[in-house]
Tab-separated table of C-alpha atoms in Angstrom:
chain	number	residue	atom	x	y	z
A	1	MET	CA	3.089	-11.540	-9.733
A	2	ALA	CA	1.588	-13.136	-6.581
A	3	LEU	CA	1.343	-11.412	-3.216
A	4	ILE	CA	0.022	-12.305	0.218
A	5	MET	CA	-2.308	-9.754	1.794
A	6	ARG	CA	-3.496	-9.866	5.405
A	7	THR	CA	-5.074	-7.443	7.845
A	8	PHE	CA	-4.286	-7.105	11.545
A	9	ARG	CA	-6.178	-5.072	14.124
A	10	SER	CA	-4.716	-4.212	17.510
A	11	ARG	CA	-6.488	-3.758	20.794
A	12	PRO	CA	-6.764	-0.154	22.015
A	13	GLN	CA	-3.392	1.351	22.924
A	14	GLN	CA	-1.544	-1.703	21.566
A	15	GLN	CA	-0.598	-0.400	18.128
A	16	ALA	CA	3.128	-0.137	18.930
A	17	VAL	CA	3.227	-3.713	20.251
A	18	VAL	CA	1.505	-5.135	17.175
A	19	LEU	CA	3.715	-3.165	14.785
A	20	GLY	CA	6.856	-4.260	16.626
A	21	CYS	CA	5.840	-7.932	16.486
A	22	LEU	CA	4.835	-7.780	12.820
A	23	SER	CA	8.129	-6.061	11.962
A	24	PHE	CA	9.999	-8.842	13.780
A	25	VAL	CA	8.128	-11.524	11.808
A	26	ALA	CA	8.693	-9.687	8.506
A	27	SER	CA	12.441	-9.474	9.156
A	28	ALA	CA	12.554	-13.156	10.070
A	29	LEU	CA	10.741	-14.109	6.861
A	30	ILE	CA	13.300	-12.115	4.879
A	31	ARG	CA	16.223	-13.703	6.723
A	32	TYR	CA	15.142	-17.320	7.105
A	33	LEU	CA	12.377	-18.122	4.594
A	34	GLY	CA	13.623	-16.275	1.528
A	35	ALA	CA	11.028	-13.505	1.378
A	36	THR	CA	12.081	-10.559	-0.774
A	37	SER	CA	9.482	-7.849	-0.172
A	38	ILE	CA	7.144	-7.287	2.785
A	39	ILE	CA	5.444	-3.967	3.508
A	40	ILE	CA	3.288	-3.213	6.546
A	41	PHE	CA	0.895	-0.302	6.063
A	42	ARG	CA	-0.971	1.674	8.707
A	43	ASP	CA	-4.435	3.041	7.995
A	44	GLU	CA	-4.457	6.782	8.663
A	45	ARG	CA	-8.195	6.794	9.379
A	46	ASP	CA	-7.943	3.809	11.734
A	47	PRO	CA	-4.526	3.664	13.459
A	48	ARG	CA	-5.329	0.249	14.972
A	49	GLN	CA	-5.604	-1.307	11.509
A	50	PHE	CA	-2.532	-2.695	9.711
A	51	LEU	CA	-2.289	-4.103	6.198
A	52	TRP	CA	0.382	-6.692	5.389
A	53	VAL	CA	1.461	-7.028	1.731
A	54	GLY	CA	4.360	-9.217	0.618
A	55	ASP	CA	5.538	-12.395	-1.035
A	56	ARG	CA	5.388	-14.310	2.276
A	57	GLY	CA	3.141	-14.063	5.304
A	58	THR	CA	0.596	-16.886	5.303
A	59	GLU	CA	-0.640	-18.424	8.533
A	60	ALA	CA	1.735	-21.326	7.919
A	61	ASP	CA	4.660	-18.892	7.607
A	62	PHE	CA	3.755	-17.279	10.929
A	63	ALA	CA	3.340	-20.641	12.652
A	64	GLY	CA	6.721	-21.833	11.383
A	65	LEU	CA	8.479	-18.837	12.925
A	66	SER	CA	6.732	-18.914	16.320
A	67	PRO	CA	5.870	-15.181	16.500
A	68	PRO	CA	6.213	-13.384	19.864
A	69	PRO	CA	3.442	-14.378	22.312
A	70	THR	CA	2.713	-10.705	22.902
A	71	LEU	CA	1.352	-10.457	19.340
A	72	MET	CA	-1.733	-12.544	20.044
A	73	ASP	CA	-2.322	-10.710	23.316
A	74	ALA	CA	-2.178	-7.337	21.581
A	75	LEU	CA	-4.511	-8.291	18.708
A	76	GLU	CA	-8.281	-8.143	18.773
A	77	ASP	CA	-10.054	-11.484	19.076
A	78	SER	CA	-10.508	-13.515	15.881
A	79	PRO	CA	-11.575	-13.072	13.151
A	80	VAL	CA	-11.104	-9.302	13.482
A	81	GLY	CA	-7.623	-9.494	14.958
A	82	ALA	CA	-5.913	-11.298	12.082
A	83	SER	CA	-7.352	-12.268	8.714
A	84	PRO	CA	-6.281	-15.375	6.760
A	85	GLY	CA	-3.721	-14.840	4.043
A	86	CYS	CA	-5.261	-13.819	0.720
A	87	VAL	CA	-3.200	-14.766	-2.353
A	88	LEU	CA	-3.310	-12.049	-5.021
A	89	ALA	CA	-2.380	-12.285	-8.703
A	90	LEU	CA	-1.640	-9.088	-10.599
A	91	VAL	CA	-4.023	-8.470	-13.513
A	92	ASP	CA	-2.603	-5.148	-14.673
A	93	GLU	CA	-1.334	-1.820	-13.441
A	94	TYR	CA	-1.284	1.794	-14.550
A	95	CYS	CA	1.165	4.408	-13.337
A	96	ARG	CA	1.573	7.990	-14.493
A	97	PHE	CA	5.063	9.342	-14.973
A	98	PRO	CA	6.268	11.633	-13.624
A	99	ARG	CA	4.054	11.061	-10.601
A	100	PRO	CA	2.669	14.023	-8.651
A	101	GLY	CA	2.049	13.697	-4.914
A	102	TYR	CA	-0.585	11.097	-4.079
A	103	GLN	CA	-2.087	8.983	-1.309
A	104	LEU	CA	-2.442	5.212	-1.365
A	105	TRP	CA	-5.806	3.468	-0.888
A	106	SER	CA	-6.954	-0.137	-1.141
A	107	VAL	CA	-10.414	-1.254	-2.261
A	108	GLU	CA	-11.697	-4.815	-1.876
A	109	ALA	CA	-14.763	-6.136	-3.676
A	110	CYS	CA	-16.368	-9.448	-4.545
A	111	ALA	CA	-17.793	-9.867	-8.041
A	112	PRO	CA	-20.838	-12.146	-8.400
A	113	LYS	CA	-20.356	-15.278	-10.497
A	114	LYS	CA	-22.567	-13.983	-13.319
A	115	GLN	CA	-20.867	-10.599	-13.412
A	116	PRO	CA	-17.484	-10.302	-15.132
A	117	SER	CA	-14.612	-9.127	-12.969
A	118	PRO	CA	-12.885	-5.818	-13.697
A	119	SER	CA	-10.379	-6.153	-16.493
A	120	ARG	CA	-7.470	-4.319	-18.064
A	121	ALA	CA	-9.938	-2.338	-20.179
A	122	ASP	CA	-11.643	-1.010	-17.037
A	123	LEU	CA	-8.285	0.004	-15.625
A	124	LEU	CA	-7.300	1.831	-18.802
A	125	LEU	CA	-10.659	3.613	-18.835
A	126	SER	CA	-10.105	4.816	-15.275
A	127	SER	CA	-6.596	5.979	-16.176
A	128	THR	CA	-8.103	8.865	-18.161
A	129	ASN	CA	-9.193	10.428	-14.857
A	130	PRO	CA	-6.587	13.079	-13.941
A	131	ARG	CA	-7.179	12.438	-10.237
A	132	LEU	CA	-5.883	8.874	-10.602
A	133	VAL	CA	-2.083	8.815	-10.381
A	134	ALA	CA	-1.586	5.036	-10.277
A	135	ALA	CA	-3.615	1.848	-9.958
A	136	ALA	CA	-2.963	-1.879	-9.638
A	137	LEU	CA	-5.694	-4.467	-10.165
A	138	TYR	CA	-5.345	-7.843	-8.423
A	139	ARG	CA	-7.466	-10.986	-8.572
A	140	ALA	CA	-7.799	-13.003	-5.364
A	141	ILE	CA	-6.746	-16.558	-6.177
A	142	SER	CA	-7.771	-17.899	-2.771
A	143	GLU	CA	-11.201	-16.200	-2.847
A	144	PRO	CA	-13.231	-16.741	-6.055
A	145	GLY	CA	-14.603	-13.450	-7.316
A	146	GLY	CA	-12.393	-11.431	-4.999
A	147	ILE	CA	-10.897	-8.244	-6.430
A	148	VAL	CA	-8.356	-5.969	-4.734
A	149	THR	CA	-7.378	-2.627	-6.250
A	150	PHE	CA	-4.626	-0.349	-4.991
A	151	LEU	CA	-5.139	3.271	-5.953
A	152	GLY	CA	-2.762	6.212	-5.907
A	153	LEU	CA	-5.100	9.211	-5.713
A	154	ALA	CA	-4.396	12.923	-5.817
A	155	TRP	CA	-4.629	14.850	-2.558
A	156	GLY	CA	-8.148	15.175	-1.195
A	157	VAL	CA	-9.591	12.496	-3.512
A	158	THR	CA	-11.179	9.357	-2.068
A	159	PRO	CA	-12.168	6.141	-3.880
A	160	SER	CA	-15.840	7.060	-3.484
A	161	GLY	CA	-15.227	10.294	-5.359
A	162	LEU	CA	-13.489	8.490	-8.197
A	163	GLY	CA	-16.621	6.739	-9.448
A	164	LEU	CA	-15.485	3.121	-9.246
A	165	PRO	CA	-17.681	0.482	-10.942
A	166	LYS	CA	-20.061	-1.287	-8.556
A	167	LEU	CA	-19.646	-5.049	-8.137
A	168	GLY	CA	-22.722	-6.831	-6.821
A	169	THR	CA	-24.543	-5.781	-3.669
A	170	ALA	CA	-21.744	-6.320	-1.134
A	171	PRO	CA	-20.252	-3.063	0.154
A	172	LEU	CA	-16.723	-2.180	-0.850
A	173	ILE	CA	-14.025	-2.460	1.814
A	174	VAL	CA	-11.993	0.734	1.590
A	175	ARG	CA	-8.773	1.302	3.524
A	176	GLY	CA	-6.673	4.415	3.524
A	177	PRO	CA	-4.919	6.604	3.182
A	178	LEU	CA	-2.264	3.944	3.756
A	179	VAL	CA	1.143	4.907	5.110
A	180	VAL	CA	4.192	2.646	5.254
A	181	ALA	CA	4.825	1.630	8.870
A	182	CYS	CA	7.500	-0.973	8.102
A	183	ASP	CA	9.450	-1.755	4.928
A	184	ALA	CA	11.243	-5.104	5.259
A	185	SER	CA	12.096	-5.448	1.577
A	186	ARG	CA	15.444	-6.945	0.707
A	187	ALA	CA	17.701	-4.348	-0.868
A	188	PHE	CA	19.438	-6.831	-3.173
A	189	PRO	CA	18.522	-10.331	-4.370
A	190	GLY	CA	19.953	-13.127	-2.282
A	191	PRO	CA	22.423	-15.757	-3.515
A	192	GLY	CA	20.849	-18.043	-6.077
A	193	GLU	CA	17.591	-16.066	-6.209
A	194	ALA	CA	15.865	-16.811	-9.506
A	195	GLU	CA	14.647	-14.093	-11.823
A	196	HIS	CA	11.009	-15.098	-11.453
A	197	ASP	CA	11.289	-14.706	-7.679
A	198	ARG	CA	12.088	-11.015	-8.102
A	199	SER	CA	8.769	-10.469	-9.890
A	200	SER	CA	6.929	-11.073	-6.609
A	201	ARG	CA	8.182	-7.824	-5.127
A	202	VAL	CA	5.680	-5.161	-4.091
A	203	LEU	CA	5.178	-2.571	-6.840
A	204	PRO	CA	7.498	0.360	-6.046
A	205	TRP	CA	4.815	3.045	-6.245
A	206	LEU	CA	2.813	1.315	-3.489
A	207	VAL	CA	5.573	2.266	-1.078
A	208	GLU	CA	5.966	5.833	-2.313
A	209	GLY	CA	2.494	7.089	-1.391
A	210	GLN	CA	2.619	9.932	1.113
A	211	GLY	CA	0.786	10.517	4.374
A	212	HIS	CA	-2.206	12.576	5.320
A	213	LYS	CA	-0.534	15.943	4.775
A	214	PRO	CA	0.650	17.238	1.391
A	215	PRO	CA	4.350	17.999	1.129
A	216	ALA	CA	5.271	21.459	2.293
A	217	VAL	CA	6.052	23.942	-0.444
A	218	ALA	CA	8.550	26.645	0.416
A	219	ALA	CA	7.098	30.131	0.101
A	220	PRO	CA	8.956	32.528	-2.190
A	221	LEU	CA	11.310	34.864	-0.387
A	222	ALA	CA	10.087	38.414	-0.031
A	223	VAL	CA	12.465	40.985	-1.486
A	224	ASP	CA	12.706	44.496	-0.090
A	225	PRO	CA	12.600	46.828	-3.147
A	226	SER	CA	14.855	49.331	-1.378
A	227	ARG	CA	17.591	46.711	-1.015
A	228	ARG	CA	17.287	45.240	-4.502
A	229	ARG	CA	20.569	45.468	-6.327
A	230	SER	CA	20.652	47.151	-9.697
A	231	THR	CA	21.405	44.972	-12.690
A	232	SER	CA	22.271	47.911	-15.024
A	233	TRP	CA	25.823	48.720	-16.024
A	234	PRO	CA	27.343	51.901	-14.621
A	235	LYS	CA	27.440	54.784	-17.054
């Protein structure tokens, strides 16, 4: 499974413009270039930061569609405004079922050449932590040593509190909680779409992570004892 991941950062007060332009490009990639799944996330801790994840979305894809000119005006100057497309290959995933409420985070790291990259065994070891609801481990094909992990964490848990293994001396890039700002995924496969093309869809649980507030739980109704009906049979 290969995905394209990019980050976009808007200028102050330009979040709506950037999101509108990115949504337009995502829809065009679905309609004209055969993309099947593109999700745009917003970082709850940094509303100006957007994360693009999908099976299309490279710089060449954007250039071929001629995105709205307002996009470049609303983005921060390079290289902060828009990152190059990073090609990700899925190593393995873990997902608990049924899944309790969780928040989605992304963690980027770069493993030194002499240090082995995280593997399926590391992911399975982390899966024993009850605070970890789901995880997906990706290897960056376009960036040697690059590792991207998506984490579904229980409410109030952050990646730093999970005890992730340290990779080299470079600091981890943590984003989240991530909330879906735009879902441009195709509902059904297009005509002639091959089976292997469907495997490039974004993992479903990445889209199901909830926002910064836990779901409301209805309080039990109070019952007035004086009005409680008797359940005994009349004598």
